[in-house]
mmCIF file of C-alpha atoms and ligand atoms in Angstrom:
data_model
loop_
_atom_site.group_PDB
_atom_site.id
_atom_site.type_symbol
_atom_site.label_atom_id
_atom_site.label_comp_id
_atom_site.label_asym_id
_atom_site.label_seq_id
_atom_site.Cartn_x
_atom_site.Cartn_y
_atom_site.Cartn_z
ATOM 1 C CA MET A 1 -24.971 -16.912 0.828
ATOM 2 C CA TYR A 2 -21.641 -17.052 -1.031
ATOM 3 C CA ASP A 3 -19.035 -19.835 -1.051
ATOM 4 C CA ILE A 4 -16.357 -17.220 -0.416
ATOM 5 C CA ILE A 5 -16.437 -13.552 0.580
ATOM 6 C CA ILE A 6 -13.256 -11.568 -0.020
ATOM 7 C CA ILE A 7 -12.728 -8.297 1.849
ATOM 8 C CA GLY A 8 -10.465 -6.101 -0.286
ATOM 9 C CA GLY A 9 -10.003 -5.887 -4.048
ATOM 10 C CA GLY A 10 -6.249 -5.395 -4.389
ATOM 11 C CA CYS A 11 -4.069 -7.901 -6.206
ATOM 12 C CA ALA A 12 -4.383 -10.513 -3.412
ATOM 13 C CA GLY A 13 -8.186 -10.248 -3.306
ATOM 14 C CA LEU A 14 -8.582 -10.188 -7.094
ATOM 15 C CA THR A 15 -6.352 -13.255 -7.495
ATOM 16 C CA ALA A 16 -8.396 -15.072 -4.845
ATOM 17 C CA GLY A 17 -11.499 -14.109 -6.858
ATOM 18 C CA ILE A 18 -9.978 -15.459 -10.078
ATOM 19 C CA TYR A 19 -9.022 -18.767 -8.424
ATOM 20 C CA ALA A 20 -12.442 -19.048 -6.773
ATOM 21 C CA LYS A 21 -14.223 -18.715 -10.128
ATOM 22 C CA GLU A 22 -11.788 -21.128 -11.784
ATOM 23 C CA ALA A 23 -12.887 -23.577 -9.067
ATOM 24 C CA ASN A 24 -16.543 -22.796 -9.832
ATOM 25 C CA LYS A 25 -17.283 -21.159 -6.475
ATOM 26 C CA SER A 26 -19.639 -18.264 -5.914
ATOM 27 C CA VAL A 27 -17.550 -15.339 -4.774
ATOM 28 C CA LEU A 28 -18.137 -11.769 -3.655
ATOM 29 C CA ILE A 29 -15.318 -9.241 -3.502
ATOM 30 C CA LEU A 30 -16.010 -6.158 -1.380
ATOM 31 C CA GLU A 31 -13.838 -3.158 -2.132
ATOM 32 C CA LYS A 32 -14.314 0.271 -0.551
ATOM 33 C CA MET A 33 -12.341 2.213 -3.189
ATOM 34 C CA GLY A 34 -11.609 1.217 -6.781
ATOM 35 C CA ALA A 35 -10.357 -2.318 -7.450
ATOM 36 C CA GLY A 36 -6.574 -2.621 -7.527
ATOM 37 C CA GLY A 37 -5.751 -1.233 -4.101
ATOM 38 C CA GLN A 38 -2.141 -0.214 -3.572
ATOM 39 C CA LEU A 39 -1.246 -1.411 -7.072
ATOM 40 C CA ASN A 40 -2.948 1.720 -8.434
ATOM 41 C CA ASN A 41 -0.243 3.840 -6.778
ATOM 42 C CA ILE A 42 2.750 2.117 -8.384
ATOM 43 C CA PHE A 43 4.074 3.957 -11.397
ATOM 44 C CA ASN A 44 6.245 1.235 -12.895
ATOM 45 C CA VAL A 45 6.302 -2.437 -11.919
ATOM 46 C CA THR A 46 9.411 -4.150 -13.268
ATOM 47 C CA ASN A 47 9.496 -7.434 -11.352
ATOM 48 C CA TYR A 48 6.148 -9.050 -12.119
ATOM 49 C CA PRO A 49 6.905 -12.005 -14.414
ATOM 50 C CA GLY A 50 5.590 -11.667 -17.932
ATOM 51 C CA PHE A 51 5.691 -7.868 -17.811
ATOM 52 C CA GLU A 52 9.112 -6.266 -18.219
ATOM 53 C CA SER A 53 7.592 -2.936 -17.292
ATOM 54 C CA VAL A 54 3.959 -2.263 -16.507
ATOM 55 C CA ASN A 55 2.041 0.563 -14.880
ATOM 56 C CA GLY A 56 0.429 -0.618 -11.609
ATOM 57 C CA TYR A 57 -2.984 0.750 -12.543
ATOM 58 C CA GLU A 58 -2.911 -1.128 -15.877
ATOM 59 C CA LEU A 59 -1.921 -4.374 -14.172
ATOM 60 C CA ALA A 60 -4.742 -3.898 -11.641
ATOM 61 C CA GLU A 61 -7.206 -3.259 -14.490
ATOM 62 C CA LYS A 62 -6.174 -6.525 -16.154
ATOM 63 C CA MET A 63 -6.674 -8.483 -12.914
ATOM 64 C CA HIS A 64 -10.019 -6.770 -12.330
ATOM 65 C CA LEU A 65 -11.219 -7.585 -15.858
ATOM 66 C CA GLN A 66 -10.076 -11.191 -15.559
ATOM 67 C CA ALA A 67 -11.960 -11.641 -12.277
ATOM 68 C CA THR A 68 -15.198 -10.059 -13.531
ATOM 69 C CA ARG A 69 -15.103 -11.888 -16.883
ATOM 70 C CA LEU A 70 -14.831 -15.160 -14.987
ATOM 71 C CA GLY A 71 -17.934 -14.149 -13.018
ATOM 72 C CA ALA A 72 -16.605 -12.828 -9.701
ATOM 73 C CA GLU A 73 -19.048 -10.347 -8.180
ATOM 74 C CA ILE A 74 -17.270 -7.138 -7.179
ATOM 75 C CA LYS A 75 -19.150 -4.537 -5.146
ATOM 76 C CA ASN A 76 -17.946 -1.090 -4.148
ATOM 77 C CA GLU A 77 -19.023 -1.282 -0.525
ATOM 78 C CA GLU A 78 -17.103 -0.586 2.640
ATOM 79 C CA VAL A 79 -17.149 -3.366 5.218
ATOM 80 C CA THR A 80 -18.148 -1.845 8.552
ATOM 81 C CA GLN A 81 -18.510 -4.907 10.782
ATOM 82 C CA VAL A 82 -17.814 -8.633 10.759
ATOM 83 C CA ASP A 83 -19.056 -11.481 12.928
ATOM 84 C CA PHE A 84 -16.787 -14.509 12.790
ATOM 85 C CA SER A 85 -18.180 -16.174 15.929
ATOM 86 C CA LYS A 86 -20.216 -18.868 14.147
ATOM 87 C CA ASP A 87 -19.685 -21.328 11.310
ATOM 88 C CA ILE A 88 -21.566 -18.970 8.976
ATOM 89 C CA LYS A 89 -19.675 -15.678 8.998
ATOM 90 C CA ILE A 90 -21.507 -12.370 8.643
ATOM 91 C CA VAL A 91 -19.986 -9.418 6.782
ATOM 92 C CA LYS A 92 -21.814 -6.091 7.051
ATOM 93 C CA THR A 93 -21.203 -3.163 4.752
ATOM 94 C CA ASN A 94 -22.552 0.376 4.635
ATOM 95 C CA TYR A 95 -25.390 -1.002 2.432
ATOM 96 C CA ASN A 96 -25.897 -4.717 3.006
ATOM 97 C CA GLU A 97 -25.230 -7.826 5.020
ATOM 98 C CA TYR A 98 -23.618 -10.903 3.454
ATOM 99 C CA MET A 99 -22.970 -14.453 4.654
ATOM 100 C CA SER A 100 -20.429 -17.157 3.885
ATOM 101 C CA LYS A 101 -18.601 -20.027 5.542
ATOM 102 C CA ASN A 102 -15.325 -18.672 4.181
ATOM 103 C CA VAL A 103 -13.986 -15.147 4.435
ATOM 104 C CA ILE A 104 -10.675 -14.044 2.972
ATOM 105 C CA ILE A 105 -9.246 -10.854 4.460
ATOM 106 C CA ALA A 106 -7.290 -8.965 1.801
ATOM 107 C CA THR A 107 -7.487 -5.450 3.209
ATOM 108 C CA GLY A 108 -3.837 -4.607 2.547
ATOM 109 C CA ALA A 109 -2.110 -1.703 4.170
ATOM 110 C CA SER A 110 -2.212 2.092 4.123
ATOM 111 C CA ALA A 111 0.374 4.840 4.230
ATOM 112 C CA ARG A 112 2.329 5.359 7.429
ATOM 113 C CA LYS A 113 2.264 8.964 8.631
ATOM 114 C CA LEU A 114 5.216 11.153 9.614
ATOM 115 C CA ASN A 115 3.545 12.054 12.908
ATOM 116 C CA VAL A 116 4.552 15.697 12.820
ATOM 117 C CA TYR A 117 2.437 18.671 13.916
ATOM 118 C CA ASP A 118 -0.173 19.830 11.354
ATOM 119 C CA GLU A 119 0.399 16.814 9.063
ATOM 120 C CA GLU A 120 -3.373 16.332 8.651
ATOM 121 C CA ASN A 121 -3.899 20.007 7.794
ATOM 122 C CA PHE A 122 -1.269 19.973 5.060
ATOM 123 C CA TYR A 123 -2.624 16.754 3.526
ATOM 124 C CA GLY A 124 -3.898 17.753 0.066
ATOM 125 C CA ARG A 125 -2.268 21.174 0.474
ATOM 126 C CA GLY A 126 1.202 20.168 -0.621
ATOM 127 C CA LEU A 127 1.522 16.951 1.369
ATOM 128 C CA SER A 128 0.720 13.652 -0.299
ATOM 129 C CA TYR A 129 1.152 9.926 0.340
ATOM 130 C CA CYS A 130 0.906 9.008 -3.358
ATOM 131 C CA ALA A 131 3.268 10.450 -5.957
ATOM 132 C CA THR A 132 1.555 8.804 -8.918
ATOM 133 C CA CYS A 133 -1.802 10.261 -7.797
ATOM 134 C CA ASP A 134 -0.678 13.822 -7.068
ATOM 135 C CA GLY A 135 2.710 14.239 -8.772
ATOM 136 C CA ASN A 136 1.265 16.061 -11.785
ATOM 137 C CA LEU A 137 0.289 18.981 -9.555
ATOM 138 C CA PHE A 138 3.982 19.808 -9.146
ATOM 139 C CA LYS A 139 5.114 20.508 -12.708
ATOM 140 C CA ASN A 140 8.454 22.381 -12.632
ATOM 141 C CA LYS A 141 8.194 22.760 -8.845
ATOM 142 C CA THR A 142 10.427 21.722 -5.978
ATOM 143 C CA VAL A 143 9.346 18.660 -4.023
ATOM 144 C CA ALA A 144 10.713 16.380 -1.322
ATOM 145 C CA VAL A 145 10.255 12.632 -1.015
ATOM 146 C CA VAL A 146 10.717 10.969 2.380
ATOM 147 C CA GLY A 147 11.800 7.320 2.675
ATOM 148 C CA GLY A 148 14.507 4.878 1.728
ATOM 149 C CA GLY A 149 12.543 1.896 0.425
ATOM 150 C CA ASN A 150 11.372 0.960 -3.071
ATOM 151 C CA THR A 151 8.377 3.279 -2.978
ATOM 152 C CA SER A 152 10.459 6.382 -2.306
ATOM 153 C CA ILE A 153 12.837 5.510 -5.132
ATOM 154 C CA ASP A 154 9.961 4.785 -7.535
ATOM 155 C CA ASP A 155 8.440 8.119 -6.507
ATOM 156 C CA CYS A 156 11.699 9.982 -7.224
ATOM 157 C CA LEU A 157 11.967 8.406 -10.666
ATOM 158 C CA TYR A 158 8.352 9.235 -11.433
ATOM 159 C CA LEU A 159 8.642 12.812 -10.165
ATOM 160 C CA SER A 160 11.909 13.404 -12.023
ATOM 161 C CA ASN A 161 9.832 13.688 -15.218
ATOM 162 C CA ILE A 162 7.630 16.345 -13.651
ATOM 163 C CA ALA A 163 9.345 18.382 -10.941
ATOM 164 C CA LYS A 164 12.384 20.613 -11.467
ATOM 165 C CA LYS A 165 14.036 19.600 -8.185
ATOM 166 C CA ILE A 166 13.565 16.676 -5.794
ATOM 167 C CA TYR A 167 15.035 16.300 -2.320
ATOM 168 C CA LEU A 168 15.167 12.647 -1.246
ATOM 169 C CA ILE A 169 15.157 12.578 2.543
ATOM 170 C CA HIS A 170 16.137 9.383 4.332
ATOM 171 C CA ARG A 171 16.714 8.817 8.029
ATOM 172 C CA ARG A 172 19.789 6.609 7.433
ATOM 173 C CA GLU A 173 22.623 6.362 4.908
ATOM 174 C CA VAL A 174 21.777 2.856 3.746
ATOM 175 C CA PHE A 175 18.738 2.449 1.534
ATOM 176 C CA THR A 176 16.647 -0.731 1.501
ATOM 177 C CA ALA A 177 15.473 -0.061 -2.065
ATOM 178 C CA ASN A 178 16.431 -2.220 -5.035
ATOM 179 C CA GLU A 179 20.002 -1.254 -5.966
ATOM 180 C CA LYS A 180 19.407 -0.956 -9.691
ATOM 181 C CA GLU A 181 16.577 1.556 -9.251
ATOM 182 C CA LEU A 182 18.473 3.374 -6.491
ATOM 183 C CA ASN A 183 21.432 3.821 -8.833
ATOM 184 C CA LYS A 184 19.132 5.465 -11.379
ATOM 185 C CA VAL A 185 18.142 8.010 -8.721
ATOM 186 C CA LYS A 186 21.767 8.544 -7.715
ATOM 187 C CA ALA A 187 22.631 9.160 -11.365
ATOM 188 C CA LEU A 188 19.901 11.819 -11.486
ATOM 189 C CA GLY A 189 21.643 13.482 -8.570
ATOM 190 C CA LYS A 190 25.028 13.814 -10.255
ATOM 191 C CA ASN A 191 26.346 17.232 -11.388
ATOM 192 C CA ASP A 192 23.742 19.352 -9.615
ATOM 193 C CA GLY A 193 21.072 17.162 -11.136
ATOM 194 C CA VAL A 194 17.400 17.015 -10.417
ATOM 195 C CA VAL A 195 17.705 14.865 -7.264
ATOM 196 C CA GLU A 196 19.496 15.851 -4.070
ATOM 197 C CA ILE A 197 19.831 13.097 -1.479
ATOM 198 C CA LYS A 198 19.709 14.143 2.152
ATOM 199 C CA SER A 199 20.760 11.194 4.312
ATOM 200 C CA ASN A 200 20.453 10.922 8.096
ATOM 201 C CA MET A 201 17.600 13.410 8.061
ATOM 202 C CA ILE A 202 14.036 13.329 9.327
ATOM 203 C CA VAL A 203 11.228 15.804 8.734
ATOM 204 C CA THR A 204 10.414 17.501 12.027
ATOM 205 C CA LYS A 205 8.243 20.497 11.109
ATOM 206 C CA LEU A 206 5.968 21.657 8.310
ATOM 207 C CA PHE A 207 5.532 25.344 7.530
ATOM 208 C CA GLY A 208 3.059 27.232 5.365
ATOM 209 C CA ASP A 209 -0.128 29.217 5.587
ATOM 210 C CA ASN A 210 -2.776 27.739 3.346
ATOM 211 C CA VAL A 211 -0.353 25.437 1.563
ATOM 212 C CA LEU A 212 2.962 23.825 2.429
ATOM 213 C CA LYS A 213 5.945 26.125 1.821
ATOM 214 C CA GLN A 214 8.862 24.810 3.868
ATOM 215 C CA ILE A 215 9.950 21.772 5.847
ATOM 216 C CA GLU A 216 12.355 21.542 8.744
ATOM 217 C CA LEU A 217 14.851 18.677 8.640
ATOM 218 C CA THR A 218 16.728 17.409 11.665
ATOM 219 C CA ASN A 219 19.960 15.475 11.329
ATOM 220 C CA THR A 220 19.571 12.148 13.169
ATOM 221 C CA LYS A 221 23.289 12.074 14.084
ATOM 222 C CA THR A 222 24.107 15.683 14.973
ATOM 223 C CA ASN A 223 20.618 16.975 15.801
ATOM 224 C CA THR A 224 21.319 20.070 13.657
ATOM 225 C CA LYS A 225 18.359 21.554 11.836
ATOM 226 C CA GLU A 226 17.835 23.077 8.416
ATOM 227 C CA THR A 227 14.796 24.452 6.648
ATOM 228 C CA ILE A 228 14.218 23.946 2.945
ATOM 229 C CA ASP A 229 11.663 25.493 0.588
ATOM 230 C CA VAL A 230 9.362 22.959 -1.049
ATOM 231 C CA ASP A 231 6.099 23.091 -2.948
ATOM 232 C CA GLY A 232 5.287 19.470 -2.292
ATOM 233 C CA LEU A 233 6.144 16.692 0.151
ATOM 234 C CA PHE A 234 5.644 13.027 -0.697
ATOM 235 C CA VAL A 235 5.733 10.677 2.270
ATOM 236 C CA ALA A 236 6.818 7.129 1.342
ATOM 237 C CA ILE A 237 7.829 5.596 4.655
ATOM 238 C CA GLY A 238 6.059 2.276 4.427
ATOM 239 C CA ARG A 239 2.591 1.086 5.144
ATOM 240 C CA LYS A 240 0.670 -0.259 8.122
ATOM 241 C CA PRO A 241 -1.774 -3.173 7.846
ATOM 242 C CA ASP A 242 -5.489 -2.311 7.694
ATOM 243 C CA THR A 243 -6.820 -4.527 10.468
ATOM 244 C CA GLU A 244 -9.106 -2.310 12.593
ATOM 245 C CA LEU A 245 -12.201 -4.352 11.747
ATOM 246 C CA PHE A 246 -10.691 -7.529 13.130
ATOM 247 C CA GLU A 247 -9.112 -6.319 16.361
ATOM 248 C CA GLY A 248 -9.891 -8.533 19.322
ATOM 249 C CA MET A 249 -11.057 -11.376 17.060
ATOM 250 C CA LEU A 250 -7.916 -12.747 15.437
ATOM 251 C CA GLU A 251 -4.349 -13.351 16.517
ATOM 252 C CA PHE A 252 -1.813 -10.704 15.472
ATOM 253 C CA THR A 253 1.963 -10.430 15.405
ATOM 254 C CA ASN A 254 3.641 -7.822 17.621
ATOM 255 C CA GLU A 255 3.950 -5.591 14.529
ATOM 256 C CA GLY A 256 0.164 -5.731 14.005
ATOM 257 C CA PHE A 257 -0.033 -8.173 11.076
ATOM 258 C CA ILE A 258 -2.636 -10.973 11.074
ATOM 259 C CA LYS A 259 -1.043 -14.291 11.967
ATOM 260 C CA THR A 260 -1.549 -17.044 9.396
ATOM 261 C CA ASN A 261 -0.113 -20.459 8.676
ATOM 262 C CA GLU A 262 1.235 -21.509 5.262
ATOM 263 C CA ASN A 263 -2.341 -22.170 4.071
ATOM 264 C CA MET A 264 -3.270 -18.541 4.907
ATOM 265 C CA GLU A 265 -5.529 -19.770 7.738
ATOM 266 C CA THR A 266 -5.955 -17.362 10.650
ATOM 267 C CA SER A 267 -6.752 -18.300 14.249
ATOM 268 C CA ILE A 268 -10.456 -18.665 13.284
ATOM 269 C CA ASN A 269 -11.602 -21.617 11.197
ATOM 270 C CA GLY A 270 -12.882 -20.433 7.807
ATOM 271 C CA VAL A 271 -11.171 -17.027 8.033
ATOM 272 C CA TYR A 272 -8.103 -16.472 5.874
ATOM 273 C CA ALA A 273 -5.731 -13.521 5.468
ATOM 274 C CA VAL A 274 -3.712 -12.787 2.327
ATOM 275 C CA GLY A 275 -1.305 -10.137 1.031
ATOM 276 C CA ASP A 276 0.180 -7.201 2.941
ATOM 277 C CA VAL A 277 -2.176 -7.558 5.898
ATOM 278 C CA ARG A 278 -0.658 -10.868 7.080
ATOM 279 C CA ASN A 279 2.678 -11.907 8.549
ATOM 280 C CA THR A 280 4.937 -12.643 5.607
ATOM 281 C CA ASN A 281 8.606 -12.262 4.750
ATOM 282 C CA LEU A 282 7.980 -10.491 1.459
ATOM 283 C CA ARG A 283 5.314 -7.934 0.571
ATOM 284 C CA GLN A 284 5.251 -7.822 -3.211
ATOM 285 C CA ILE A 285 2.588 -8.125 -5.900
ATOM 286 C CA ILE A 286 3.654 -11.647 -6.718
ATOM 287 C CA THR A 287 3.528 -12.849 -3.104
ATOM 288 C CA ALA A 288 0.159 -11.171 -2.513
ATOM 289 C CA CYS A 289 -1.251 -12.910 -5.613
ATOM 290 C CA ALA A 290 0.237 -16.233 -4.484
ATOM 291 C CA ASP A 291 -1.387 -15.817 -1.052
ATOM 292 C CA GLY A 292 -4.794 -15.370 -2.698
ATOM 293 C CA ALA A 293 -4.317 -18.504 -4.770
ATOM 294 C CA ILE A 294 -3.184 -20.559 -1.768
ATOM 295 C CA ALA A 295 -6.129 -19.482 0.422
ATOM 296 C CA VAL A 296 -8.662 -20.463 -2.235
ATOM 297 C CA SER A 297 -7.000 -23.797 -3.039
ATOM 298 C CA ASN A 298 -7.154 -24.600 0.668
ATOM 299 C CA ILE A 299 -10.863 -23.735 0.815
ATOM 300 C CA VAL A 300 -11.540 -25.869 -2.253
ATOM 301 C CA LYS A 301 -9.587 -28.849 -0.823
ATOM 302 C CA LYS A 302 -11.508 -28.683 2.463
ATOM 303 C CA LYS A 303 -14.880 -29.230 0.800
HETATM 304 P P1 NAP B 401 9.493 -0.014 3.198
HETATM 305 O O1 NAP B 401 10.221 -0.928 2.302
HETATM 306 O O2 NAP B 401 8.962 -0.509 4.507
HETATM 307 O O3 NAP B 401 10.465 1.238 3.471
HETATM 308 C C1 NAP B 401 10.082 2.240 4.370
HETATM 309 C C2 NAP B 401 11.183 3.295 4.378
HETATM 310 O O4 NAP B 401 10.732 4.387 5.163
HETATM 311 C C3 NAP B 401 12.484 2.800 4.996
HETATM 312 O O5 NAP B 401 13.552 3.415 4.318
HETATM 313 C C4 NAP B 401 12.398 3.302 6.425
HETATM 314 O O6 NAP B 401 13.654 3.605 6.964
HETATM 315 C C5 NAP B 401 11.651 4.606 6.233
HETATM 316 N N1 NAP B 401 10.868 4.980 7.409
HETATM 317 C C6 NAP B 401 10.002 4.239 8.125
HETATM 318 N N2 NAP B 401 9.430 4.967 9.107
HETATM 319 C C7 NAP B 401 9.960 6.209 9.018
HETATM 320 C C8 NAP B 401 9.774 7.422 9.733
HETATM 321 N N3 NAP B 401 8.911 7.501 10.752
HETATM 322 N N4 NAP B 401 10.472 8.507 9.357
HETATM 323 C C9 NAP B 401 11.345 8.443 8.320
HETATM 324 N N5 NAP B 401 11.576 7.329 7.591
HETATM 325 C C10 NAP B 401 10.882 6.224 7.930
HETATM 326 O O7 NAP B 401 8.225 0.649 2.465
HETATM 327 P P2 NAP B 401 7.933 0.871 0.908
HETATM 328 O O8 NAP B 401 9.079 1.498 0.248
HETATM 329 O O9 NAP B 401 6.606 1.540 0.846
HETATM 330 O O10 NAP B 401 7.756 -0.601 0.332
HETATM 331 C C11 NAP B 401 6.773 -1.489 0.874
HETATM 332 C C12 NAP B 401 6.872 -2.846 0.148
HETATM 333 O O11 NAP B 401 6.433 -2.698 -1.199
HETATM 334 C C13 NAP B 401 8.323 -3.353 0.084
HETATM 335 O O12 NAP B 401 8.295 -4.746 0.196
HETATM 336 C C14 NAP B 401 8.755 -2.939 -1.296
HETATM 337 O O13 NAP B 401 9.784 -3.766 -1.815
HETATM 338 C C15 NAP B 401 7.467 -3.098 -2.081
HETATM 339 N N6 NAP B 401 7.495 -2.229 -3.279
HETATM 340 C C16 NAP B 401 7.964 -2.754 -4.438
HETATM 341 C C17 NAP B 401 8.021 -1.954 -5.586
HETATM 342 C C18 NAP B 401 8.540 -2.519 -6.857
HETATM 343 O O14 NAP B 401 8.916 -3.682 -6.862
HETATM 344 N N7 NAP B 401 8.579 -1.759 -7.941
HETATM 345 C C19 NAP B 401 7.614 -0.617 -5.517
HETATM 346 C C20 NAP B 401 7.171 -0.113 -4.321
HETATM 347 C C21 NAP B 401 7.120 -0.929 -3.191
HETATM 348 P P3 NAP B 401 14.595 2.449 7.577
HETATM 349 O O15 NAP B 401 15.225 1.750 6.413
HETATM 350 O O16 NAP B 401 15.558 3.228 8.410
HETATM 351 O O17 NAP B 401 13.684 1.564 8.397
#
């Protein structure tokens, strides 16, 4: 029996673990992959206070170390089932069953798919959802990045040191990415540079035999089509919350995020949600960390 069980070891879950140990609580963090979650996929974080520029993986490592040194138990186990129907909550994994009165859901979000034919077949054969994981496979090659948010811009900047040519494909003209970083990408596009921006375009077809060779783009305004040769395609069109385990148990927003109040409490007493998985106005490292801290301080106050 733990004081707190945390499902997910990204920055929200790790911060909750740190705060739980600071408050002298027994805490178990269950993480199906490596600790750090989505943070591991960010090449360069420039807006986390105290770090002018830090690699996401390094920042995650620091949080992980801090949590374990304080005594948080972190297990690499995938949660397969939860029972939140009683005061004592049960969390089952592929190996074990754990119990606690307090569960913090910090499962984050995963990559949104393009939803085009054969997308699954080309995954790992030229198509990737993580530029920092797979970018090195495309040294001096031609790649395309899809998206108009911060991730797509980060990906372009990262890939510009590796690939010889990058198409940035966005379905509108206006980007939602941070202007300063976007301007760096635009500068890379000047004078036949390494980046070519293709606005008002969506990817509608993937071509190749064993590996991806070409993509078809369709103009969202004129419906005209063009095919371009690429060796790699990086999809960075946002993320969807990982909530499958909790469907039918908790209240959700229309967009599929877990509803919480300002104390991170969900519709079930003793169950909290923090980070990208919950309804929030800002999905950043700093807000995810803050969520973790708030959830734990609320648990501690309730005792
Ligand atoms: P995002 O901000 O939600 O942007 C998603 C982008 O993909 C938008 O440009 C959107 O276009 C486009 N899109 C969505 N569905 C599409 C589809 N089916 N086909 C084509 N385009 C599609 O996602 P994100 O860039 O992954 O960022 C997620 C969060 O992490 C944000 O809060 C971001 O600020 C944060 N983040 C921060 C940093 C950093 O601070 N260094 C780095 C990465 C991410 P529309 O604009 O037309 O909707």
